[in-house]
Amino acid sequence: MSKKLLLKHDHEPGIQTYEVYRKHGGYASVEKALKTMTPEAVVEEVKKSGLRGRGGAGFPTGMKWSFLAKPEGVPRYLVCNADESEPGTFKDRYLMSRIPHYLIEGMITSSFALGANTSYIYVRGEYYYVIAILEKAIKEAYAAGWLGKNILGTGFDHDMYVQPGGGAYICGEETALLESLEGKRGNPRIKPPFPAVKGLWGCPTVVNNVETIAAVVPIVNDGGEAYAAIGIGKSTGTKLISASGHINKPGVYEIELGLPVEEFINSDEYCGGVWKGRKLKAVVAGGSSVPVLPADLIMKTAAGEPRLMSYESLADGGFASGTMLGSGGFIVMDETASVVKNLWTFARFYHHESCGQCSPCREGTGWMEKVLHKIVHGHGEMKDIDLLWDLQRKIEGNTICPLGDAAAWPVASAIRHFRSEFEEMINSHAVEHA
Amino acid sequence: MLKVTIDGQTIEVPEGTTILQAARMLGPEVAPPAMCYYSTLETSGGYCRTCIVKVTKGSEKDPRPMPKPVASCRTMVMDGMEVQNKTSPELLEARKGVVEFLLANHPLDCPVCDQAGECHLQDLSFEHGAESTRYEFERRTFEKIDIGPNVQLHMTRCILCYRCVKVADQLTPGRSHGVLNRGDASEISTYIEKSIDNEFSGNVIDVCPVGALTDKTFRFKNRVWFTKPMDAHRECDKCSGKVALWFKGADVLRVTGRKDAFGEVEEFICNTCRFEKKDAADWKIEGPRVIDHKSVISSNHYLANNQVPDFAFREVADYKAIEDKPVQPVPAQNQLNN
């Protein structure tokens, strides 16, 4: 059994309630931080821990926190990004619905570190039942004195609100989320200024993923160094992985970063192997946006090293032969799956979710979807593969927010590693129609 | 002052200047094309991506190049910055891609579009686009919508630059104008076709870079290159009253703001001046207007021998029909060479 932090008590009966959560050591980090530490000391521990953003980008959290502007007389905000909408990712839903107090505890401790007296949890609208769970838990936390005025008699005030999203993937992009939270159309803002300087209502704001904020709890409890001792290299701590697709045991697993991919797929502790005794074909390792890798490249790097579940190892080889840890949405495809059909599904998603603000993404995502539709439905031509390649290349890096990249990478990687599958699909239909 | 080098030309600019503004100071030949940025509209820019440039040196302090192309209209100049626009083939290729995306769902109905001849998309595609399209699917279309009695919205032609939304936000109080829907189904809307009933609403026509917002009092009256622009003014209690009149013979076919080399109006004008004063007698004529903006038509890309036609630069004497008006033959000053 590997080290568990976030999901240590997820199977305790009644862990959703305040009493049971408290019995298992809940809210100790708030007590420790508020009573024995300064906000700066908490930030220092987070820096020491090497914690990196768990939403997908993997940016060092301590550094993000230290960028927060602190002008006199201006409120600061902590916003939790719970707009989990990346296809293949469902870890935050599990954490929030199983142990809602874990997030709330992390929010209070983090807010103390940032000097934020108000925080928001922006939850994906489709997670309506999770919103109910969170609201109940917040009520319990208020009743127990962990929220409100003068918490633990330390003079620290904090209020927390849950805001349901309107059902847009784009609102998981931090500035679009802030726009939406302000009651506006969820379009990403043009950066700079970054939220750390001008965020919610023009005030300095930190936006963190659910899992990132939750990870602050063990960091404060056990110290940043203890957290940094878990994991491998710059990939410290544990990570929640949402495993789905053609495996025997889909679900949410907490892994110690650095676990070999092969073990993760085949071990009975995790995925339990590819289902029905079939062969592994491909894996999308970090949610739909990251490049898809064929079986040999996901098990071993191009240099022949075993591939590990860590930010560095998965990215080894760049996009030529590597991918990204992303949000931890681990999608497994067996030998019967069609990478091209799967890509079409992803392309439909990005077309549907593009906000339409900037031209390459607005027009390009729809265009790529139409070309893929054409190929999948038997009308593809060889030139369409080159067209797709060219379109993704012209979207990538030329958009306001990363949605354009997210739409381009799956297309690029599918063509890079599975070009023959496109050709076969086009050829077989060409024969049929001859 | 900050030093910035764009395509090998160096200029010193005050702090807070964007790369695009700096490039415009160097001249229209250096400036990247911009379809959504409008200097007088706050928060405009960043959407269309045509003004992207390559920053090969971030600044003197931090000389690292920027990893991706940046929108020059929203990126501030740093001291010692080095920028490539037309000198980078990769960048031109990326821009070509942007133009292709802008045109993917554009109807290309230039022969019947009132904007043709002064359309920025037409110019952009001529200078930066490909000869033919690779888009083979049905194009997006919308029904035409009336925005009040004088403005028509033809969403099919729109490139979603958001300039008209900014006008509605910043120039006219009580906004009822914005964007509906998402992605490539986005559309400019006045919220269930509620008209913008405001004295400055007509400016949405002037800021529109394409033929999506047109002047109903001018629709299908004439091609812009057959009309003659004259600077004129009148006493107006709402705006400066400084306009450009577009003549056909003795008739004023339309009234617009005075546009500079980058297609931006010098001053926004009111609806009374724009729509209701169509009699030459209403105006004090200053003289013929020099059109600085090089359009496809005015650059005469269509002539084999590359001669520059002078339709916009004719002598005042040519305007025989308005000879009896008190014309002062003072040529409008060239924005760039003064």
mmCIF file of N, CA and C in Angstrom, chain B residues 39-142:
data_model
loop_
_atom_site.group_PDB
_atom_site.id
_atom_site.type_symbol
_atom_site.label_atom_id
_atom_site.label_comp_id
_atom_site.label_asym_id
_atom_site.label_seq_id
_atom_site.Cartn_x
_atom_site.Cartn_y
_atom_site.Cartn_z
ATOM 1 N N SER B 39 -8.054 52.096 -30.658
ATOM 2 C CA SER B 39 -7.330 52.793 -29.593
ATOM 3 C C SER B 39 -8.235 53.560 -28.638
ATOM 4 N N THR B 40 -9.378 54.050 -29.130
ATOM 5 C CA THR B 40 -10.214 54.863 -28.248
ATOM 6 C C THR B 40 -11.237 54.042 -27.461
ATOM 7 N N LEU B 41 -11.291 52.747 -27.723
ATOM 8 C CA LEU B 41 -12.217 51.909 -26.964
ATOM 9 C C LEU B 41 -11.425 51.096 -25.941
ATOM 10 N N GLU B 42 -11.741 51.325 -24.670
ATOM 11 C CA GLU B 42 -11.016 50.618 -23.613
ATOM 12 C C GLU B 42 -11.279 49.123 -23.685
ATOM 13 N N THR B 43 -10.284 48.363 -23.289
ATOM 14 C CA THR B 43 -10.306 46.893 -23.246
ATOM 15 C C THR B 43 -10.548 46.246 -24.612
ATOM 16 N N SER B 44 -10.470 47.029 -25.678
ATOM 17 C CA SER B 44 -10.602 46.396 -26.984
ATOM 18 C C SER B 44 -9.281 45.718 -27.317
ATOM 19 N N GLY B 45 -9.348 44.787 -28.232
ATOM 20 C CA GLY B 45 -8.121 44.100 -28.657
ATOM 21 C C GLY B 45 -7.920 42.767 -27.984
ATOM 22 N N GLY B 46 -7.049 41.973 -28.609
ATOM 23 C CA GLY B 46 -6.717 40.668 -28.051
ATOM 24 C C GLY B 46 -7.517 39.517 -28.621
ATOM 25 N N TYR B 47 -8.610 39.822 -29.302
ATOM 26 C CA TYR B 47 -9.515 38.763 -29.747
ATOM 27 C C TYR B 47 -9.154 38.154 -31.107
ATOM 28 N N CYS B 48 -8.865 39.035 -32.083
ATOM 29 C CA CYS B 48 -8.791 38.542 -33.456
ATOM 30 C C CYS B 48 -7.494 37.817 -33.752
ATOM 31 N N ARG B 49 -6.446 38.158 -33.061
ATOM 32 C CA ARG B 49 -5.118 37.549 -33.188
ATOM 33 C C ARG B 49 -4.398 37.888 -34.487
ATOM 34 N N THR B 50 -4.881 38.859 -35.266
ATOM 35 C CA THR B 50 -4.153 39.191 -36.493
ATOM 36 C C THR B 50 -2.913 40.019 -36.196
ATOM 37 N N CYS B 51 -2.898 40.706 -35.065
ATOM 38 C CA CYS B 51 -1.766 41.589 -34.773
ATOM 39 C C CYS B 51 -0.651 40.863 -34.055
ATOM 40 N N ILE B 52 -0.696 39.526 -34.035
ATOM 41 C CA ILE B 52 0.348 38.782 -33.330
ATOM 42 C C ILE B 52 1.738 39.108 -33.892
ATOM 43 N N VAL B 53 2.698 39.142 -32.989
ATOM 44 C CA VAL B 53 4.090 39.380 -33.379
ATOM 45 C C VAL B 53 4.977 38.424 -32.586
ATOM 46 N N LYS B 54 6.210 38.304 -33.036
ATOM 47 C CA LYS B 54 7.150 37.437 -32.354
ATOM 48 C C LYS B 54 8.101 38.313 -31.543
ATOM 49 N N VAL B 55 8.165 38.070 -30.249
ATOM 50 C CA VAL B 55 9.094 38.829 -29.413
ATOM 51 C C VAL B 55 10.369 38.001 -29.288
ATOM 52 N N THR B 56 11.412 38.457 -29.971
ATOM 53 C CA THR B 56 12.654 37.675 -30.000
ATOM 54 C C THR B 56 13.565 38.015 -28.826
ATOM 55 N N LYS B 57 13.302 39.165 -28.211
ATOM 56 C CA LYS B 57 14.052 39.535 -27.011
ATOM 57 C C LYS B 57 13.079 40.254 -26.088
ATOM 58 N N GLY B 58 12.895 39.688 -24.883
ATOM 59 C CA GLY B 58 11.883 40.222 -23.966
ATOM 60 C C GLY B 58 12.185 41.642 -23.515
ATOM 61 N N SER B 59 13.406 41.857 -23.043
ATOM 62 C CA SER B 59 13.824 43.192 -22.609
ATOM 63 C C SER B 59 15.321 43.142 -22.347
ATOM 64 N N GLU B 60 15.861 44.291 -22.032
ATOM 65 C CA GLU B 60 17.288 44.363 -21.713
ATOM 66 C C GLU B 60 17.578 43.538 -20.463
ATOM 67 N N LYS B 61 16.657 43.658 -19.493
ATOM 68 C CA LYS B 61 16.810 42.966 -18.219
ATOM 69 C C LYS B 61 16.671 41.456 -18.372
ATOM 70 N N ASP B 62 15.655 41.057 -19.098
ATOM 71 C CA ASP B 62 15.348 39.641 -19.268
ATOM 72 C C ASP B 62 15.247 39.354 -20.772
ATOM 73 N N PRO B 63 16.405 39.054 -21.386
ATOM 74 C CA PRO B 63 16.424 38.985 -22.852
ATOM 75 C C PRO B 63 15.773 37.735 -23.450
ATOM 76 N N ARG B 64 15.221 36.858 -22.592
ATOM 77 C CA ARG B 64 14.632 35.631 -23.150
ATOM 78 C C ARG B 64 13.506 35.964 -24.139
ATOM 79 N N PRO B 65 13.442 35.241 -25.247
ATOM 80 C CA PRO B 65 12.330 35.474 -26.167
ATOM 81 C C PRO B 65 11.024 34.941 -25.564
ATOM 82 N N MET B 66 9.895 35.477 -26.003
ATOM 83 C CA MET B 66 8.618 34.959 -25.504
ATOM 84 C C MET B 66 8.288 33.671 -26.266
ATOM 85 N N PRO B 67 7.798 32.668 -25.546
ATOM 86 C CA PRO B 67 7.638 31.342 -26.161
ATOM 87 C C PRO B 67 6.594 31.279 -27.278
ATOM 88 N N LYS B 68 5.552 32.081 -27.152
ATOM 89 C CA LYS B 68 4.494 32.040 -28.161
ATOM 90 C C LYS B 68 4.374 33.412 -28.809
ATOM 91 N N PRO B 69 3.750 33.497 -29.994
ATOM 92 C CA PRO B 69 3.458 34.819 -30.544
ATOM 93 C C PRO B 69 2.532 35.557 -29.580
ATOM 94 N N VAL B 70 2.691 36.874 -29.470
ATOM 95 C CA VAL B 70 1.825 37.632 -28.559
ATOM 96 C C VAL B 70 0.963 38.614 -29.349
ATOM 97 N N ALA B 71 -0.188 38.950 -28.784
ATOM 98 C CA ALA B 71 -1.050 39.954 -29.400
ATOM 99 C C ALA B 71 -0.395 41.311 -29.157
ATOM 100 N N SER B 72 0.090 41.965 -30.214
ATOM 101 C CA SER B 72 0.846 43.201 -30.016
ATOM 102 C C SER B 72 -0.024 44.311 -29.435
ATOM 103 N N CYS B 73 -1.339 44.232 -29.637
ATOM 104 C CA CYS B 73 -2.216 45.293 -29.145
ATOM 105 C C CYS B 73 -2.385 45.262 -27.641
ATOM 106 N N ARG B 74 -2.053 44.113 -27.016
ATOM 107 C CA ARG B 74 -2.242 44.002 -25.579
ATOM 108 C C ARG B 74 -0.941 43.712 -24.831
ATOM 109 N N THR B 75 0.161 43.787 -25.532
ATOM 110 C CA THR B 75 1.435 43.505 -24.879
ATOM 111 C C THR B 75 2.240 44.784 -24.775
ATOM 112 N N MET B 76 2.637 45.102 -23.553
ATOM 113 C CA MET B 76 3.357 46.349 -23.323
ATOM 114 C C MET B 76 4.819 46.227 -23.744
ATOM 115 N N VAL B 77 5.340 47.334 -24.213
ATOM 116 C CA VAL B 77 6.753 47.407 -24.579
ATOM 117 C C VAL B 77 7.606 47.386 -23.308
ATOM 118 N N MET B 78 8.680 46.614 -23.353
ATOM 119 C CA MET B 78 9.668 46.642 -22.267
ATOM 120 C C MET B 78 10.948 47.247 -22.851
ATOM 121 N N ASP B 79 11.754 47.821 -21.959
ATOM 122 C CA ASP B 79 12.955 48.493 -22.466
ATOM 123 C C ASP B 79 13.915 47.485 -23.096
ATOM 124 N N GLY B 80 14.290 47.738 -24.337
ATOM 125 C CA GLY B 80 15.234 46.867 -25.028
ATOM 126 C C GLY B 80 14.579 45.721 -25.775
ATOM 127 N N MET B 81 13.250 45.756 -25.817
ATOM 128 C CA MET B 81 12.516 44.666 -26.469
ATOM 129 C C MET B 81 12.805 44.624 -27.975
ATOM 130 N N GLU B 82 12.892 43.414 -28.510
ATOM 131 C CA GLU B 82 13.041 43.262 -29.957
ATOM 132 C C GLU B 82 11.907 42.414 -30.502
ATOM 133 N N VAL B 83 11.286 42.933 -31.553
ATOM 134 C CA VAL B 83 10.065 42.324 -32.073
ATOM 135 C C VAL B 83 10.209 42.058 -33.566
ATOM 136 N N GLN B 84 9.693 40.917 -33.989
ATOM 137 C CA GLN B 84 9.647 40.634 -35.416
ATOM 138 C C GLN B 84 8.203 40.599 -35.877
ATOM 139 N N ASN B 85 7.928 41.294 -36.948
ATOM 140 C CA ASN B 85 6.596 41.253 -37.534
ATOM 141 C C ASN B 85 6.705 40.664 -38.926
ATOM 142 N N LYS B 86 6.963 41.534 -39.897
ATOM 143 C CA LYS B 86 7.011 41.042 -41.268
ATOM 144 C C LYS B 86 8.324 40.331 -41.591
ATOM 145 N N THR B 87 9.310 40.446 -40.695
ATOM 146 C CA THR B 87 10.595 39.822 -40.993
ATOM 147 C C THR B 87 10.647 38.361 -40.544
ATOM 148 N N SER B 88 9.578 37.886 -39.904
ATOM 149 C CA SER B 88 9.584 36.491 -39.468
ATOM 150 C C SER B 88 8.648 35.651 -40.341
ATOM 151 N N PRO B 89 9.201 34.754 -41.151
ATOM 152 C CA PRO B 89 8.340 33.925 -41.998
ATOM 153 C C PRO B 89 7.375 33.057 -41.199
ATOM 154 N N GLU B 90 7.838 32.554 -40.038
ATOM 155 C CA GLU B 90 6.947 31.728 -39.198
ATOM 156 C C GLU B 90 5.742 32.530 -38.748
ATOM 157 N N LEU B 91 6.027 33.784 -38.349
ATOM 158 C CA LEU B 91 4.958 34.634 -37.850
ATOM 159 C C LEU B 91 3.949 34.913 -38.965
ATOM 160 N N LEU B 92 4.459 35.182 -40.151
ATOM 161 C CA LEU B 92 3.565 35.454 -41.281
ATOM 162 C C LEU B 92 2.718 34.222 -41.592
ATOM 163 N N GLU B 93 3.308 33.045 -41.402
ATOM 164 C CA GLU B 93 2.559 31.803 -41.619
ATOM 165 C C GLU B 93 1.445 31.673 -40.573
ATOM 166 N N ALA B 94 1.782 31.989 -39.308
ATOM 167 C CA ALA B 94 0.775 31.929 -38.248
ATOM 168 C C ALA B 94 -0.347 32.924 -38.531
ATOM 169 N N ARG B 95 0.016 34.115 -39.015
ATOM 170 C CA ARG B 95 -0.993 35.132 -39.307
ATOM 171 C C ARG B 95 -1.873 34.691 -40.477
ATOM 172 N N LYS B 96 -1.237 34.029 -41.422
ATOM 173 C CA LYS B 96 -1.993 33.497 -42.548
ATOM 174 C C LYS B 96 -3.069 32.527 -42.035
ATOM 175 N N GLY B 97 -2.677 31.765 -41.012
ATOM 176 C CA GLY B 97 -3.629 30.850 -40.392
ATOM 177 C C GLY B 97 -4.794 31.601 -39.766
ATOM 178 N N VAL B 98 -4.480 32.688 -39.066
ATOM 179 C CA VAL B 98 -5.532 33.483 -38.436
ATOM 180 C C VAL B 98 -6.492 34.021 -39.499
ATOM 181 N N VAL B 99 -5.925 34.518 -40.593
ATOM 182 C CA VAL B 99 -6.760 35.060 -41.670
ATOM 183 C C VAL B 99 -7.656 33.961 -42.235
ATOM 184 N N GLU B 100 -7.087 32.774 -42.376
ATOM 185 C CA GLU B 100 -7.884 31.663 -42.899
ATOM 186 C C GLU B 100 -9.041 31.334 -41.952
ATOM 187 N N PHE B 101 -8.765 31.389 -40.648
ATOM 188 C CA PHE B 101 -9.827 31.125 -39.682
ATOM 189 C C PHE B 101 -10.902 32.207 -39.749
ATOM 190 N N LEU B 102 -10.469 33.463 -39.899
ATOM 191 C CA LEU B 102 -11.449 34.556 -39.972
ATOM 192 C C LEU B 102 -12.331 34.409 -41.212
ATOM 193 N N LEU B 103 -11.736 33.867 -42.259
ATOM 194 C CA LEU B 103 -12.486 33.751 -43.515
ATOM 195 C C LEU B 103 -13.279 32.446 -43.616
ATOM 196 N N ALA B 104 -12.968 31.482 -42.710
ATOM 197 C CA ALA B 104 -13.594 30.164 -42.824
ATOM 198 C C ALA B 104 -15.113 30.264 -42.907
ATOM 199 N N ASN B 105 -15.682 31.105 -42.066
ATOM 200 C CA ASN B 105 -17.131 31.212 -42.067
ATOM 201 C C ASN B 105 -17.626 32.551 -42.607
ATOM 202 N N HIS B 106 -16.750 33.265 -43.293
ATOM 203 C CA HIS B 106 -17.158 34.550 -43.853
ATOM 204 C C HIS B 106 -17.808 34.305 -45.216
ATOM 205 N N PRO B 107 -18.903 34.975 -45.532
ATOM 206 C CA PRO B 107 -19.605 34.646 -46.777
ATOM 207 C C PRO B 107 -18.888 35.085 -48.058
ATOM 208 N N LEU B 108 -17.914 35.981 -47.951
ATOM 209 C CA LEU B 108 -17.214 36.490 -49.142
ATOM 210 C C LEU B 108 -18.199 37.041 -50.167
ATOM 211 N N ASP B 109 -19.180 37.771 -49.665
ATOM 212 C CA ASP B 109 -20.168 38.366 -50.568
ATOM 213 C C ASP B 109 -19.807 39.812 -50.904
ATOM 214 N N CYS B 110 -18.504 40.053 -51.052
ATOM 215 C CA CYS B 110 -18.004 41.406 -51.332
ATOM 216 C C CYS B 110 -18.747 42.099 -52.490
ATOM 217 N N PRO B 111 -19.105 41.395 -53.561
ATOM 218 C CA PRO B 111 -19.785 42.091 -54.665
ATOM 219 C C PRO B 111 -21.095 42.768 -54.261
ATOM 220 N N VAL B 112 -21.735 42.285 -53.209
ATOM 221 C CA VAL B 112 -22.982 42.940 -52.791
ATOM 222 C C VAL B 112 -22.863 43.572 -51.410
ATOM 223 N N CYS B 113 -21.638 43.667 -50.911
ATOM 224 C CA CYS B 113 -21.456 44.195 -49.554
ATOM 225 C C CYS B 113 -21.063 45.668 -49.614
ATOM 226 N N ASP B 114 -21.761 46.482 -48.823
ATOM 227 C CA ASP B 114 -21.492 47.923 -48.811
ATOM 228 C C ASP B 114 -20.102 48.271 -48.280
ATOM 229 N N GLN B 115 -19.522 47.356 -47.508
ATOM 230 C CA GLN B 115 -18.231 47.645 -46.901
ATOM 231 C C GLN B 115 -17.084 47.482 -47.904
ATOM 232 N N ALA B 116 -17.330 46.742 -48.977
ATOM 233 C CA ALA B 116 -16.260 46.470 -49.941
ATOM 234 C C ALA B 116 -15.605 47.778 -50.353
ATOM 235 N N GLY B 117 -14.286 47.756 -50.420
ATOM 236 C CA GLY B 117 -13.556 48.975 -50.760
ATOM 237 C C GLY B 117 -13.008 49.665 -49.541
ATOM 238 N N GLU B 118 -13.662 49.480 -48.402
ATOM 239 C CA GLU B 118 -13.102 50.018 -47.173
ATOM 240 C C GLU B 118 -13.182 48.955 -46.078
ATOM 241 N N CYS B 119 -13.179 47.710 -46.518
ATOM 242 C CA CYS B 119 -13.310 46.588 -45.591
ATOM 243 C C CYS B 119 -11.925 46.128 -45.153
ATOM 244 N N HIS B 120 -11.726 46.078 -43.853
ATOM 245 C CA HIS B 120 -10.411 45.686 -43.352
ATOM 246 C C HIS B 120 -10.133 44.205 -43.561
ATOM 247 N N LEU B 121 -11.200 43.414 -43.583
ATOM 248 C CA LEU B 121 -11.009 41.981 -43.808
ATOM 249 C C LEU B 121 -10.567 41.719 -45.256
ATOM 250 N N GLN B 122 -11.139 42.506 -46.149
ATOM 251 C CA GLN B 122 -10.753 42.411 -47.560
ATOM 252 C C GLN B 122 -9.257 42.738 -47.715
ATOM 253 N N ASP B 123 -8.849 43.831 -47.089
ATOM 254 C CA ASP B 123 -7.438 44.234 -47.173
ATOM 255 C C ASP B 123 -6.540 43.183 -46.530
ATOM 256 N N LEU B 124 -6.979 42.735 -45.354
ATOM 257 C CA LEU B 124 -6.181 41.760 -44.610
ATOM 258 C C LEU B 124 -5.996 40.474 -45.409
ATOM 259 N N SER B 125 -7.080 39.986 -46.000
ATOM 260 C CA SER B 125 -6.961 38.719 -46.715
ATOM 261 C C SER B 125 -6.135 38.892 -47.976
ATOM 262 N N PHE B 126 -6.199 40.091 -48.556
ATOM 263 C CA PHE B 126 -5.381 40.327 -49.744
ATOM 264 C C PHE B 126 -3.899 40.315 -49.392
ATOM 265 N N GLU B 127 -3.573 40.966 -48.270
ATOM 266 C CA GLU B 127 -2.163 41.083 -47.900
ATOM 267 C C GLU B 127 -1.600 39.860 -47.192
ATOM 268 N N HIS B 128 -2.443 39.193 -46.404
ATOM 269 C CA HIS B 128 -1.899 38.126 -45.558
ATOM 270 C C HIS B 128 -2.547 36.773 -45.776
ATOM 271 N N GLY B 129 -3.540 36.689 -46.611
ATOM 272 C CA GLY B 129 -4.264 35.430 -46.744
ATOM 273 C C GLY B 129 -3.744 34.554 -47.866
ATOM 274 N N ALA B 130 -4.413 33.424 -48.036
ATOM 275 C CA ALA B 130 -4.073 32.509 -49.122
ATOM 276 C C ALA B 130 -4.970 32.808 -50.319
ATOM 277 N N GLU B 131 -4.601 32.267 -51.489
ATOM 278 C CA GLU B 131 -5.393 32.554 -52.697
ATOM 279 C C GLU B 131 -6.752 31.869 -52.662
ATOM 280 N N SER B 132 -6.774 30.689 -52.069
ATOM 281 C CA SER B 132 -8.051 29.976 -52.076
ATOM 282 C C SER B 132 -8.307 29.377 -50.704
ATOM 283 N N THR B 133 -9.529 28.920 -50.498
ATOM 284 C CA THR B 133 -9.904 28.404 -49.189
ATOM 285 C C THR B 133 -9.781 26.889 -49.154
ATOM 286 N N ARG B 134 -9.484 26.369 -47.966
ATOM 287 C CA ARG B 134 -9.482 24.919 -47.798
ATOM 288 C C ARG B 134 -10.730 24.476 -47.048
ATOM 289 N N TYR B 135 -11.595 25.443 -46.755
ATOM 290 C CA TYR B 135 -12.805 25.132 -45.977
ATOM 291 C C TYR B 135 -13.881 24.649 -46.935
ATOM 292 N N GLU B 136 -14.331 23.432 -46.755
ATOM 293 C CA GLU B 136 -15.252 22.874 -47.731
ATOM 294 C C GLU B 136 -16.628 22.558 -47.148
ATOM 295 N N PHE B 137 -16.910 23.135 -45.982
ATOM 296 C CA PHE B 137 -18.193 22.835 -45.350
ATOM 297 C C PHE B 137 -19.140 24.021 -45.485
ATOM 298 N N GLU B 138 -20.387 23.751 -45.150
ATOM 299 C CA GLU B 138 -21.374 24.824 -45.253
ATOM 300 C C GLU B 138 -21.028 25.940 -44.272
ATOM 301 N N ARG B 139 -21.150 27.165 -44.738
ATOM 302 C CA ARG B 139 -20.780 28.277 -43.867
ATOM 303 C C ARG B 139 -21.943 28.672 -42.978
ATOM 304 N N ARG B 140 -21.577 29.244 -41.872
ATOM 305 C CA ARG B 140 -22.557 29.672 -40.878
ATOM 306 C C ARG B 140 -23.333 30.880 -41.403
ATOM 307 N N THR B 141 -24.634 30.877 -41.249
ATOM 308 C CA THR B 141 -25.422 32.042 -41.679
ATOM 309 C C THR B 141 -26.389 32.463 -40.572
ATOM 310 N N PHE B 142 -26.796 33.702 -40.635
ATOM 311 C CA PHE B 142 -27.758 34.245 -39.674
ATOM 312 C C PHE B 142 -28.771 35.101 -40.435
#
